[in-house]
Amino acid sequence: MSGSTKYWLLKSEPDCFSIDDLAREKNKTTCWDGVRNYQARNYIRDDMHKGDKVLFYHSSTNPPGVAGVAKIVKDPYPDFTAFDPKDKHFDPKSRQESPRWFMVDIKLEKKLKRFVSLDELRKIKSLEGMVLLQKGSRLSVQPVTQQQFEIVCQLADKPAPAE
DNA sequence: GCCAACGTTGGC
DNA sequence: GCCAACGTTGGC
């Protein structure tokens, strides 16, 4: 084994696939298919490893925010939905012999004790470097530091801040 | 539904 | 390789 645990934030639209959907999956595990952005692909293909930890983020919902923690349980492998002409994420340019898109499997570790909203994250000084909080940032796969990961988890264990 | 910020495409 | 046009993301 090489390398140490890395930390990530994965966005999902809950109308499409929520943390509760993940909880209902067999073994609470799903393949993270459908990523069709090169920067996100590079993170998945080149930097993700089994054992890495994931913040599961709900986007395009009100409010957006972090809903839970998951773990990568399978190393990156070709996203087979790109090979299927009937699939919504079909990409004819991705070939079996040279796959263009990759995915990992993730397993739910826990739903956070409470939902931590984007608005709340923005107010935390020590999180201002998070990729998520940068202006114009819309990558669906983002690296987070171990410290950022732990701060978000600890926030969820405390009561929600008063308005 | 609006629109800013990005990413992708394709003509040249 | 430039860049205008178009498409997408995602907070608001």
PDB file of C-alpha atoms (C1' of nucleotides) in Angstrom:
ATOM      1  CA  MET A   1       0.000   0.000   0.000  1.00  0.00           C
ATOM      2  CA  SER A   2       1.195   3.487  -0.761  1.00  0.00           C
ATOM      3  CA  GLY A   3       0.032   7.028  -0.133  1.00  0.00           C
ATOM      4  CA  SER A   4      -2.057   8.293   2.689  1.00  0.00           C
ATOM      5  CA  THR A   5      -5.743   8.898   3.036  1.00  0.00           C
ATOM      6  CA  LYS A   6      -7.054  11.740   0.938  1.00  0.00           C
ATOM      7  CA  TYR A   7     -10.219  13.719   1.453  1.00  0.00           C
ATOM      8  CA  TRP A   8     -12.832  14.735  -1.092  1.00  0.00           C
ATOM      9  CA  LEU A   9     -16.128  16.490  -1.522  1.00  0.00           C
ATOM     10  CA  LEU A  10     -18.612  14.988  -3.960  1.00  0.00           C
ATOM     11  CA  LYS A  11     -21.655  16.907  -5.101  1.00  0.00           C
ATOM     12  CA  SER A  12     -24.970  15.319  -5.850  1.00  0.00           C
ATOM     13  CA  GLU A  13     -28.356  16.779  -6.565  1.00  0.00           C
ATOM     14  CA  PRO A  14     -30.639  15.178  -3.999  1.00  0.00           C
ATOM     15  CA  ASP A  15     -33.531  15.173  -6.485  1.00  0.00           C
ATOM     16  CA  CYS A  16     -31.351  12.878  -8.518  1.00  0.00           C
ATOM     17  CA  PHE A  17     -29.436  10.933  -5.860  1.00  0.00           C
ATOM     18  CA  SER A  18     -29.527  11.897  -2.187  1.00  0.00           C
ATOM     19  CA  ILE A  19     -27.756  10.688   0.927  1.00  0.00           C
ATOM     20  CA  ASP A  20     -30.890   8.705   1.757  1.00  0.00           C
ATOM     21  CA  ASP A  21     -30.741   7.067  -1.636  1.00  0.00           C
ATOM     22  CA  LEU A  22     -27.183   6.046  -0.838  1.00  0.00           C
ATOM     23  CA  ALA A  23     -28.334   4.680   2.532  1.00  0.00           C
ATOM     24  CA  ARG A  24     -30.881   2.485   0.742  1.00  0.00           C
ATOM     25  CA  GLU A  25     -28.358   0.993  -1.674  1.00  0.00           C
ATOM     26  CA  LYS A  26     -27.183  -2.537  -1.139  1.00  0.00           C
ATOM     27  CA  ASN A  27     -24.260  -2.353   1.311  1.00  0.00           C
ATOM     28  CA  LYS A  28     -24.894   1.407   1.270  1.00  0.00           C
ATOM     29  CA  THR A  29     -22.563   1.403  -1.714  1.00  0.00           C
ATOM     30  CA  THR A  30     -22.867   2.880  -5.171  1.00  0.00           C
ATOM     31  CA  CYS A  31     -20.691   3.544  -8.181  1.00  0.00           C
ATOM     32  CA  TRP A  32     -20.125   7.248  -8.701  1.00  0.00           C
ATOM     33  CA  ASP A  33     -20.880   7.324 -12.404  1.00  0.00           C
ATOM     34  CA  GLY A  34     -21.596  10.133 -14.816  1.00  0.00           C
ATOM     35  CA  VAL A  35     -18.706  12.507 -14.123  1.00  0.00           C
ATOM     36  CA  ARG A  36     -18.025  14.172 -17.496  1.00  0.00           C
ATOM     37  CA  ASN A  37     -15.626  16.950 -16.643  1.00  0.00           C
ATOM     38  CA  TYR A  38     -11.908  16.535 -17.242  1.00  0.00           C
ATOM     39  CA  GLN A  39     -10.679  18.164 -14.075  1.00  0.00           C
ATOM     40  CA  ALA A  40     -13.030  16.045 -12.009  1.00  0.00           C
ATOM     41  CA  ARG A  41     -12.038  13.000 -14.043  1.00  0.00           C
ATOM     42  CA  ASN A  42      -8.378  13.641 -13.331  1.00  0.00           C
ATOM     43  CA  TYR A  43      -8.998  13.789  -9.611  1.00  0.00           C
ATOM     44  CA  ILE A  44     -10.875  10.515  -9.767  1.00  0.00           C
ATOM     45  CA  ARG A  45      -8.519   8.686 -12.089  1.00  0.00           C
ATOM     46  CA  ASP A  46      -5.217   9.965 -10.741  1.00  0.00           C
ATOM     47  CA  ASP A  47      -5.667  10.782  -7.084  1.00  0.00           C
ATOM     48  CA  MET A  48      -8.499   8.784  -5.574  1.00  0.00           C
ATOM     49  CA  HIS A  49      -7.815   5.565  -3.739  1.00  0.00           C
ATOM     50  CA  LYS A  50      -9.744   3.004  -1.817  1.00  0.00           C
ATOM     51  CA  GLY A  51      -9.910   4.196   1.785  1.00  0.00           C
ATOM     52  CA  ASP A  52     -10.169   7.901   0.991  1.00  0.00           C
ATOM     53  CA  LYS A  53     -12.903   9.823   2.802  1.00  0.00           C
ATOM     54  CA  VAL A  54     -15.704  11.794   1.210  1.00  0.00           C
ATOM     55  CA  LEU A  55     -17.975  14.632   2.221  1.00  0.00           C
ATOM     56  CA  PHE A  56     -21.327  13.998   0.538  1.00  0.00           C
ATOM     57  CA  TYR A  57     -22.708  17.357  -0.585  1.00  0.00           C
ATOM     58  CA  HIS A  58     -26.223  18.213  -1.699  1.00  0.00           C
ATOM     59  CA  SER A  59     -26.257  20.787  -4.503  1.00  0.00           C
ATOM     60  CA  SER A  60     -29.022  22.541  -6.410  1.00  0.00           C
ATOM     61  CA  THR A  61     -31.305  22.279  -3.427  1.00  0.00           C
ATOM     62  CA  ASN A  62     -32.433  24.649  -0.719  1.00  0.00           C
ATOM     63  CA  PRO A  63     -30.342  24.892   1.285  1.00  0.00           C
ATOM     64  CA  PRO A  64     -27.263  23.300  -0.261  1.00  0.00           C
ATOM     65  CA  GLY A  65     -24.759  21.743   2.132  1.00  0.00           C
ATOM     66  CA  VAL A  66     -22.957  18.704   3.466  1.00  0.00           C
ATOM     67  CA  ALA A  67     -25.236  15.807   4.338  1.00  0.00           C
ATOM     68  CA  GLY A  68     -22.947  12.943   5.230  1.00  0.00           C
ATOM     69  CA  VAL A  69     -19.646  11.118   5.130  1.00  0.00           C
ATOM     70  CA  ALA A  70     -18.733   8.297   2.806  1.00  0.00           C
ATOM     71  CA  LYS A  71     -15.675   6.243   2.019  1.00  0.00           C
ATOM     72  CA  ILE A  72     -14.152   5.166  -1.265  1.00  0.00           C
ATOM     73  CA  VAL A  73     -14.340   1.391  -1.321  1.00  0.00           C
ATOM     74  CA  LYS A  74     -13.053   0.653  -4.807  1.00  0.00           C
ATOM     75  CA  ASP A  75     -10.102   2.103  -6.697  1.00  0.00           C
ATOM     76  CA  PRO A  76     -10.849   4.052  -9.890  1.00  0.00           C
ATOM     77  CA  TYR A  77     -12.036   2.040 -12.898  1.00  0.00           C
ATOM     78  CA  PRO A  78     -13.623   2.907 -16.249  1.00  0.00           C
ATOM     79  CA  ASP A  79     -17.107   4.427 -16.084  1.00  0.00           C
ATOM     80  CA  PHE A  80     -19.014   1.808 -18.040  1.00  0.00           C
ATOM     81  CA  THR A  81     -22.059   4.036 -18.486  1.00  0.00           C
ATOM     82  CA  ALA A  82     -19.999   5.897 -21.118  1.00  0.00           C
ATOM     83  CA  PHE A  83     -20.002   2.740 -23.279  1.00  0.00           C
ATOM     84  CA  ASP A  84     -23.772   2.263 -23.271  1.00  0.00           C
ATOM     85  CA  PRO A  85     -25.577   4.087 -26.115  1.00  0.00           C
ATOM     86  CA  LYS A  86     -28.802   3.895 -24.135  1.00  0.00           C
ATOM     87  CA  ASP A  87     -27.317   5.515 -21.054  1.00  0.00           C
ATOM     88  CA  LYS A  88     -27.846   9.168 -20.336  1.00  0.00           C
ATOM     89  CA  HIS A  89     -24.104   9.574 -19.866  1.00  0.00           C
ATOM     90  CA  PHE A  90     -23.121   7.748 -23.055  1.00  0.00           C
ATOM     91  CA  ASP A  91     -20.001   9.159 -24.709  1.00  0.00           C
ATOM     92  CA  PRO A  92     -19.073   7.624 -28.083  1.00  0.00           C
ATOM     93  CA  LYS A  93     -15.553   8.976 -27.716  1.00  0.00           C
ATOM     94  CA  SER A  94     -14.876   6.802 -24.703  1.00  0.00           C
ATOM     95  CA  ARG A  95     -13.634   3.445 -25.978  1.00  0.00           C
ATOM     96  CA  GLN A  96     -13.352   0.194 -24.084  1.00  0.00           C
ATOM     97  CA  GLU A  97      -9.665  -0.001 -25.030  1.00  0.00           C
ATOM     98  CA  SER A  98      -8.993   3.593 -23.955  1.00  0.00           C
ATOM     99  CA  PRO A  99     -11.660   4.751 -21.528  1.00  0.00           C
ATOM    100  CA  ARG A 100     -12.106   8.467 -21.211  1.00  0.00           C
ATOM    101  CA  TRP A 101     -14.168   8.533 -17.997  1.00  0.00           C
ATOM    102  CA  PHE A 102     -13.579   6.933 -14.633  1.00  0.00           C
ATOM    103  CA  MET A 103     -15.444   6.320 -11.425  1.00  0.00           C
ATOM    104  CA  VAL A 104     -15.034   4.905  -7.941  1.00  0.00           C
ATOM    105  CA  ASP A 105     -17.410   3.121  -5.613  1.00  0.00           C
ATOM    106  CA  ILE A 106     -18.394   4.881  -2.427  1.00  0.00           C
ATOM    107  CA  LYS A 107     -20.008   3.556   0.711  1.00  0.00           C
ATOM    108  CA  LEU A 108     -21.977   5.608   3.194  1.00  0.00           C
ATOM    109  CA  GLU A 109     -20.247   5.842   6.553  1.00  0.00           C
ATOM    110  CA  LYS A 110     -22.748   8.039   8.271  1.00  0.00           C
ATOM    111  CA  LYS A 111     -25.298  10.677   7.735  1.00  0.00           C
ATOM    112  CA  LEU A 112     -24.202  13.751   9.686  1.00  0.00           C
ATOM    113  CA  LYS A 113     -26.081  14.349  12.928  1.00  0.00           C
ATOM    114  CA  ARG A 114     -27.331  17.489  11.306  1.00  0.00           C
ATOM    115  CA  PHE A 115     -27.126  18.997   7.851  1.00  0.00           C
ATOM    116  CA  VAL A 116     -24.350  21.606   7.570  1.00  0.00           C
ATOM    117  CA  SER A 117     -25.419  24.263   5.103  1.00  0.00           C
ATOM    118  CA  LEU A 118     -23.228  26.098   2.634  1.00  0.00           C
ATOM    119  CA  ASP A 119     -24.226  29.295   4.360  1.00  0.00           C
ATOM    120  CA  GLU A 120     -22.854  28.004   7.657  1.00  0.00           C
ATOM    121  CA  LEU A 121     -19.605  26.836   6.044  1.00  0.00           C
ATOM    122  CA  ARG A 122     -19.052  30.307   4.604  1.00  0.00           C
ATOM    123  CA  LYS A 123     -19.055  31.757   8.102  1.00  0.00           C
ATOM    124  CA  ILE A 124     -16.245  29.540   9.371  1.00  0.00           C
ATOM    125  CA  LYS A 125     -12.957  31.399   9.137  1.00  0.00           C
ATOM    126  CA  SER A 126     -10.823  28.262   9.092  1.00  0.00           C
ATOM    127  CA  LEU A 127     -12.729  26.945   6.075  1.00  0.00           C
ATOM    128  CA  GLU A 128     -12.255  29.940   3.811  1.00  0.00           C
ATOM    129  CA  GLY A 129      -9.729  28.045   1.712  1.00  0.00           C
ATOM    130  CA  MET A 130     -12.178  25.292   0.790  1.00  0.00           C
ATOM    131  CA  VAL A 131     -12.515  24.837  -2.966  1.00  0.00           C
ATOM    132  CA  LEU A 132     -16.278  24.758  -2.482  1.00  0.00           C
ATOM    133  CA  LEU A 133     -16.280  28.284  -1.128  1.00  0.00           C
ATOM    134  CA  GLN A 134     -14.216  29.862  -3.893  1.00  0.00           C
ATOM    135  CA  LYS A 135     -16.005  32.182  -6.240  1.00  0.00           C
ATOM    136  CA  GLY A 136     -17.102  30.475  -9.413  1.00  0.00           C
ATOM    137  CA  SER A 137     -16.186  27.052  -8.080  1.00  0.00           C
ATOM    138  CA  ARG A 138     -18.549  24.462  -9.502  1.00  0.00           C
ATOM    139  CA  LEU A 139     -16.506  21.308  -9.778  1.00  0.00           C
ATOM    140  CA  SER A 140     -18.525  18.288  -8.731  1.00  0.00           C
ATOM    141  CA  VAL A 141     -15.424  16.504  -7.433  1.00  0.00           C
ATOM    142  CA  GLN A 142     -13.208  18.560  -5.156  1.00  0.00           C
ATOM    143  CA  PRO A 143     -10.246  17.882  -2.902  1.00  0.00           C
ATOM    144  CA  VAL A 144     -10.556  18.958   0.721  1.00  0.00           C
ATOM    145  CA  THR A 145      -7.817  18.927   3.330  1.00  0.00           C
ATOM    146  CA  GLN A 146      -7.924  16.614   6.320  1.00  0.00           C
ATOM    147  CA  GLN A 147      -8.355  19.654   8.527  1.00  0.00           C
ATOM    148  CA  GLN A 148     -11.292  20.954   6.481  1.00  0.00           C
ATOM    149  CA  PHE A 149     -12.857  17.517   6.533  1.00  0.00           C
ATOM    150  CA  GLU A 150     -12.595  17.277  10.296  1.00  0.00           C
ATOM    151  CA  ILE A 151     -13.887  20.782  10.894  1.00  0.00           C
ATOM    152  CA  VAL A 152     -17.013  20.044   8.869  1.00  0.00           C
ATOM    153  CA  CYS A 153     -17.588  16.786  10.758  1.00  0.00           C
ATOM    154  CA  GLN A 154     -17.148  18.522  14.108  1.00  0.00           C
ATOM    155  CA  LEU A 155     -19.601  21.241  13.109  1.00  0.00           C
ATOM    156  CA  ALA A 156     -22.262  18.610  12.622  1.00  0.00           C
ATOM    157  CA  ASP A 157     -21.777  17.370  16.178  1.00  0.00           C
ATOM    158  CA  LYS A 158     -22.516  20.782  17.626  1.00  0.00           C
ATOM    159  CA  PRO A 159     -25.915  22.433  17.718  1.00  0.00           C
ATOM    160  CA  ALA A 160     -26.833  24.550  14.747  1.00  0.00           C
ATOM    161  CA  PRO A 161     -25.751  28.154  15.207  1.00  0.00           C
ATOM    162  CA  ALA A 162     -28.482  30.604  16.124  1.00  0.00           C
ATOM    163  CA  GLU A 163     -29.462  33.009  13.406  1.00  0.00           C
TER     164      GLU A 163
ATOM    165  C1'  DG B   1     -36.334  31.379 -13.476  1.00  0.00           C
ATOM    166  C1'  DC B   2     -32.193  34.345 -13.557  1.00  0.00           C
ATOM    167  C1'  DC B   3     -27.609  34.760 -14.529  1.00  0.00           C
ATOM    168  C1'  DA B   4     -22.455  34.685 -13.399  1.00  0.00           C
ATOM    169  C1'  DA B   5     -18.841  31.803 -14.055  1.00  0.00           C
ATOM    170  C1'  DC B   6     -16.892  28.175 -16.470  1.00  0.00           C
ATOM    171  C1'  DG B   7     -16.274  24.546 -19.924  1.00  0.00           C
ATOM    172  C1'  DT B   8     -16.699  22.842 -24.674  1.00  0.00           C
ATOM    173  C1'  DT B   9     -17.140  23.134 -29.564  1.00  0.00           C
ATOM    174  C1'  DG B  10     -16.008  24.291 -34.042  1.00  0.00           C
ATOM    175  C1'  DG B  11     -15.039  27.658 -37.811  1.00  0.00           C
ATOM    176  C1'  DC B  12     -11.263  30.004 -39.338  1.00  0.00           C
TER     177       DC B  12
ATOM    178  C1'  DG C   1      -4.307  28.375 -31.616  1.00  0.00           C
ATOM    179  C1'  DC C   2      -7.875  32.029 -31.269  1.00  0.00           C
ATOM    180  C1'  DC C   3     -12.293  33.125 -29.849  1.00  0.00           C
ATOM    181  C1'  DA C   4     -17.408  33.574 -30.531  1.00  0.00           C
ATOM    182  C1'  DA C   5     -21.238  30.932 -29.674  1.00  0.00           C
ATOM    183  C1'  DC C   6     -23.316  27.811 -27.059  1.00  0.00           C
ATOM    184  C1'  DG C   7     -24.142  24.660 -23.072  1.00  0.00           C
ATOM    185  C1'  DT C   8     -23.907  23.629 -18.079  1.00  0.00           C
ATOM    186  C1'  DT C   9     -23.626  24.353 -13.179  1.00  0.00           C
ATOM    187  C1'  DG C  10     -25.523  25.788  -9.166  1.00  0.00           C
ATOM    188  C1'  DG C  11     -26.436  29.569  -5.829  1.00  0.00           C
ATOM    189  C1'  DC C  12     -29.824  32.796  -5.273  1.00  0.00           C
TER     190       DC C  12
END
